[in-house]
């Protein structure tokens, strides 16, 4: 238990569906992240939020839309996805950004997404 | 950002010490070295972080030579439950923009 929860843990959706992934952290952290991990590929950083403000969008297609209403919650809204978007989507949090030390990130268990 | 290179996979037996070496020739002055562990279908978990020389915690040790162009994660007396992928990351100063490489898949046998 890392203090970062994600729901749902598994999701199957069609290419025309709209769904949302939710992440919540109970660590009092200020920074939150979305990563994508495809089969046999390294983790890819997608988005970073710090104090609810987006600080990084790693050239992610617009069919992925993040939302960070407060420092404890992070959403990833999905629409018109492609089969190649099937992956494990991981949320992480860290105390802060720019503290002078590479921030330790605490990861959630991930959402296994399958796009049909 | 500094690129890291690690062996793709390693095998070991229970009770042995495992050393995983990571190369990071382009490490910058302000970069820290961080290791994560990931089990299947779970998020990575922080193991250890260091800047130079040696760092030890209850899980592992991290050895970093003076030139900092490589680092070695040492896992003492591994067990079957240490079977996982181990990632070496080199982090930007004050940074979050760490890049996960392919990692090293460690398989511990009985």
Short mmCIF file of C-alpha atoms in Angstrom, two decimals:
data_model
loop_
_atom_site.label_atom_id
_atom_site.label_comp_id
_atom_site.label_asym_id
_atom_site.label_seq_id
_atom_site.Cartn_x
_atom_site.Cartn_y
_atom_site.Cartn_z
CA UNK A 1 0.00 0.00 0.00
CA UNK A 2 1.72 3.14 -1.21
CA UNK A 3 -0.92 5.71 -0.33
CA UNK A 4 -1.89 6.12 -3.97
CA UNK A 5 -5.10 4.47 -5.14
CA UNK A 6 -6.41 4.06 -8.66
CA UNK A 7 -9.82 3.09 -9.96
CA UNK A 8 -10.87 1.12 -11.80
CA UNK A 9 -8.15 -1.53 -11.70
CA UNK A 10 -9.31 -2.99 -15.00
CA UNK A 11 -11.22 -1.38 -17.84
CA UNK A 12 -12.41 -2.61 -21.21
CA UNK A 13 -13.76 -0.05 -23.61
CA UNK A 14 -14.71 0.31 -27.22
CA UNK A 15 -13.15 2.88 -29.49
CA UNK A 16 -16.24 5.08 -29.35
CA UNK A 17 -16.61 5.04 -25.57
CA UNK A 18 -15.74 7.74 -23.10
CA UNK A 19 -14.33 6.69 -19.75
CA UNK A 20 -12.30 8.21 -16.94
CA UNK A 21 -9.51 6.90 -14.78
CA UNK A 22 -9.25 8.17 -11.24
CA UNK A 23 -6.25 8.54 -8.99
CA UNK A 24 -6.20 9.66 -5.38
CA UNK A 25 -3.22 10.14 -3.11
CA UNK A 26 -3.37 10.23 0.68
CA UNK A 27 0.20 11.38 1.22
CA UNK A 28 -0.21 15.13 1.27
CA UNK A 29 1.86 15.46 -1.88
CA UNK A 30 1.69 18.38 -4.26
CA UNK A 31 2.76 16.77 -7.53
CA UNK A 32 0.92 14.07 -9.45
CA UNK A 33 1.79 12.17 -12.63
CA UNK A 34 0.26 9.96 -15.28
CA UNK A 35 2.39 7.27 -16.94
CA UNK A 36 1.61 4.76 -19.65
CA UNK A 37 3.23 1.34 -19.69
CA UNK A 38 2.66 -0.76 -22.79
CA UNK A 39 3.62 -4.38 -22.99
CA UNK A 40 7.37 -4.85 -23.11
CA UNK A 41 7.99 -1.09 -23.19
CA UNK A 42 9.38 1.31 -20.62
CA UNK A 43 7.13 3.60 -18.69
CA UNK A 44 6.25 6.73 -20.61
CA UNK A 45 5.58 9.94 -18.73
CA UNK A 46 2.36 11.51 -20.00
CA UNK A 47 1.39 14.40 -17.75
CA UNK A 48 2.65 16.14 -14.64
CA UNK A 49 0.71 18.39 -12.31
CA UNK A 50 2.12 20.50 -9.50
CA UNK A 51 -0.26 22.27 -7.14
CA UNK A 52 -3.08 21.51 -9.60
CA UNK A 53 -1.28 23.17 -12.49
CA UNK A 54 -0.15 21.15 -15.47
CA UNK A 55 3.60 21.47 -15.86
CA UNK A 56 4.27 18.78 -18.43
CA UNK A 57 2.44 17.35 -21.40
CA UNK A 58 4.72 14.87 -23.05
CA UNK A 59 3.21 15.19 -26.54
CA UNK A 60 0.22 13.10 -25.58
CA UNK A 61 -2.64 12.80 -28.12
CA UNK A 62 -5.70 14.88 -27.35
CA UNK A 63 -7.84 11.77 -26.91
CA UNK A 64 -6.24 11.70 -23.44
CA UNK A 65 -7.41 14.60 -21.32
CA UNK A 66 -6.11 15.03 -17.76
CA UNK A 67 -7.85 16.87 -14.98
CA UNK A 68 -6.51 17.80 -11.56
CA UNK A 69 -9.20 19.44 -9.41
CA UNK A 70 -6.97 19.48 -6.31
CA UNK A 71 -3.61 18.19 -5.18
CA UNK A 72 -5.08 14.89 -4.02
CA UNK A 73 -7.03 13.88 -7.10
CA UNK A 74 -6.05 13.29 -10.69
CA UNK A 75 -8.23 12.09 -13.52
CA UNK A 76 -7.49 10.89 -17.02
CA UNK A 77 -10.46 11.26 -19.36
CA UNK A 78 -10.42 8.92 -22.32
CA UNK A 79 -12.35 9.25 -25.57
CA UNK A 80 -12.15 7.68 -29.01
CA UNK A 81 -9.15 5.60 -28.05
CA UNK A 82 -7.33 3.23 -30.37
CA UNK A 83 -6.42 -0.41 -29.74
CA UNK A 84 -2.75 0.63 -29.44
CA UNK A 85 -3.73 2.67 -26.38
CA UNK A 86 -4.25 -0.56 -24.47
CA UNK A 87 -1.75 -0.47 -21.63
CA UNK A 88 -1.25 -0.18 -17.90
CA UNK A 89 -1.88 3.41 -16.84
CA UNK A 90 -0.05 4.37 -13.70
CA UNK A 91 -0.56 7.33 -11.45
CA UNK A 92 2.16 8.59 -9.16
CA UNK A 93 2.68 11.40 -6.70
CA UNK A 94 5.64 13.11 -5.13
CA UNK A 95 6.07 15.65 -2.38
CA UNK A 96 6.84 18.51 -4.69
CA UNK A 97 8.78 19.65 -7.69
CA UNK A 98 11.93 21.70 -7.64
CA UNK A 99 12.96 20.89 -4.12
CA UNK A 100 16.53 20.33 -5.19
CA UNK A 101 16.48 16.58 -4.95
CA UNK A 102 15.05 14.19 -7.46
CA UNK A 103 11.67 13.51 -6.06
CA UNK A 104 10.77 10.03 -4.99
CA UNK A 105 7.58 9.06 -6.73
CA UNK A 106 4.96 6.86 -5.13
CA UNK A 107 3.00 4.84 -7.65
CA UNK A 108 -0.50 3.48 -7.56
CA UNK A 109 -1.33 -0.07 -8.66
CA UNK A 110 -2.39 1.07 -12.11
CA UNK A 111 -5.43 0.62 -14.35
CA UNK A 112 -5.15 -2.13 -16.92
CA UNK A 113 -6.93 -0.74 -19.99
CA UNK A 114 -8.01 -2.76 -22.99
CA UNK A 115 -9.38 -0.95 -26.01
CA UNK A 116 -11.37 -3.10 -28.42
CA UNK B 1 18.71 14.00 -19.74
CA UNK B 2 21.24 11.32 -19.02
CA UNK B 3 20.57 7.99 -20.69
CA UNK B 4 20.95 4.83 -18.67
CA UNK B 5 22.01 1.36 -19.78
CA UNK B 6 21.31 -1.78 -17.78
CA UNK B 7 21.43 -5.51 -18.52
CA UNK B 8 18.12 -6.71 -19.89
CA UNK B 9 17.89 -9.67 -17.56
CA UNK B 10 19.68 -11.54 -14.77
CA UNK B 11 19.15 -14.85 -13.06
CA UNK B 12 20.05 -15.66 -9.48
CA UNK B 13 19.35 -18.19 -6.76
CA UNK B 14 17.78 -17.66 -3.39
CA UNK B 15 20.21 -16.52 -0.74
CA UNK B 16 22.70 -15.04 -3.17
CA UNK B 17 23.76 -11.42 -3.37
CA UNK B 18 22.73 -9.76 -6.62
CA UNK B 19 24.51 -6.79 -8.12
CA UNK B 20 22.89 -4.88 -10.98
CA UNK B 21 25.05 -2.29 -12.67
CA UNK B 22 23.75 0.72 -14.53
CA UNK B 23 25.77 2.92 -16.86
CA UNK B 24 25.04 6.63 -17.12
CA UNK B 25 27.99 8.19 -18.90
CA UNK B 26 26.30 11.54 -19.44
CA UNK B 27 25.21 12.11 -15.86
CA UNK B 28 25.06 15.79 -14.99
CA UNK B 29 26.50 17.42 -11.90
CA UNK B 30 23.13 17.86 -10.24
CA UNK B 31 21.68 14.48 -11.17
CA UNK B 32 20.78 11.92 -8.55
CA UNK B 33 20.59 8.19 -9.16
CA UNK B 34 17.42 6.40 -8.16
CA UNK B 35 16.42 2.74 -8.34
CA UNK B 36 12.88 1.42 -8.50
CA UNK B 37 11.47 -2.09 -8.34
CA UNK B 38 8.38 -3.19 -10.25
CA UNK B 39 6.38 -6.39 -9.87
CA UNK B 40 4.05 -7.52 -12.65
CA UNK B 41 0.85 -5.47 -12.92
CA UNK B 42 1.96 -3.09 -10.16
CA UNK B 43 3.46 0.35 -10.12
CA UNK B 44 7.18 0.82 -9.52
CA UNK B 45 8.33 1.11 -5.93
CA UNK B 46 11.22 3.28 -4.77
CA UNK B 47 14.18 1.29 -3.48
CA UNK B 48 17.10 3.63 -2.97
CA UNK B 49 18.60 6.90 -4.10
CA UNK B 50 22.10 8.33 -3.99
CA UNK B 51 24.44 10.98 -5.30
CA UNK B 52 27.91 9.57 -4.66
CA UNK B 53 29.84 6.90 -2.74
CA UNK B 54 27.65 4.43 -0.91
CA UNK B 55 24.10 4.49 0.36
CA UNK B 56 22.52 1.70 2.35
CA UNK B 57 19.01 1.14 3.63
CA UNK B 58 17.09 -1.84 4.95
CA UNK B 59 16.45 -3.14 1.45
CA UNK B 60 19.57 -2.54 -0.62
CA UNK B 61 22.88 -0.79 -1.06
CA UNK B 62 23.85 1.57 -3.82
CA UNK B 63 27.47 1.96 -4.84
CA UNK B 64 28.49 4.97 -6.91
CA UNK B 65 32.12 5.43 -8.00
CA UNK B 66 33.83 8.79 -7.92
CA UNK B 67 33.22 9.53 -11.59
CA UNK B 68 29.50 8.73 -11.16
CA UNK B 69 29.31 7.27 -14.66
CA UNK B 70 27.86 4.07 -13.31
CA UNK B 71 26.13 2.76 -10.23
CA UNK B 72 25.51 -0.68 -8.77
CA UNK B 73 22.44 -1.79 -6.91
CA UNK B 74 23.25 -4.56 -4.47
CA UNK B 75 20.50 -6.81 -3.11
CA UNK B 76 21.74 -8.99 -0.24
CA UNK B 77 20.46 -12.56 0.05
CA UNK B 78 17.67 -12.40 -2.51
CA UNK B 79 14.50 -14.43 -2.16
CA UNK B 80 11.93 -15.58 -4.69
CA UNK B 81 9.88 -12.47 -3.95
CA UNK B 82 12.67 -10.28 -5.27
CA UNK B 83 11.84 -11.45 -8.79
CA UNK B 84 10.93 -8.18 -10.48
CA UNK B 85 12.10 -5.54 -12.92
CA UNK B 86 14.64 -3.08 -11.52
CA UNK B 87 14.94 0.37 -13.03
CA UNK B 88 17.88 2.71 -12.77
CA UNK B 89 16.97 6.37 -13.25
CA UNK B 90 19.06 9.48 -13.41
CA UNK B 91 17.08 12.47 -12.30
CA UNK B 92 17.32 16.09 -13.21
CA UNK B 93 18.10 18.53 -10.42
CA UNK B 94 14.90 19.46 -8.66
CA UNK B 95 13.35 17.33 -11.25
CA UNK B 96 10.49 15.11 -11.96
CA UNK B 97 11.48 14.43 -15.52
CA UNK B 98 13.12 11.13 -14.84
CA UNK B 99 13.02 8.65 -17.68
CA UNK B 100 12.40 4.99 -17.07
CA UNK B 101 14.48 2.75 -19.32
CA UNK B 102 13.81 -0.87 -20.09
CA UNK B 103 15.03 -1.99 -16.69
CA UNK B 104 16.65 -5.26 -15.65
CA UNK B 105 14.43 -8.26 -15.23
CA UNK B 106 15.74 -10.25 -12.26
CA UNK B 107 14.59 -13.83 -11.91
CA UNK B 108 15.34 -15.53 -8.63
CA UNK B 109 15.24 -19.31 -8.64
CA UNK B 110 14.82 -21.69 -5.74
#
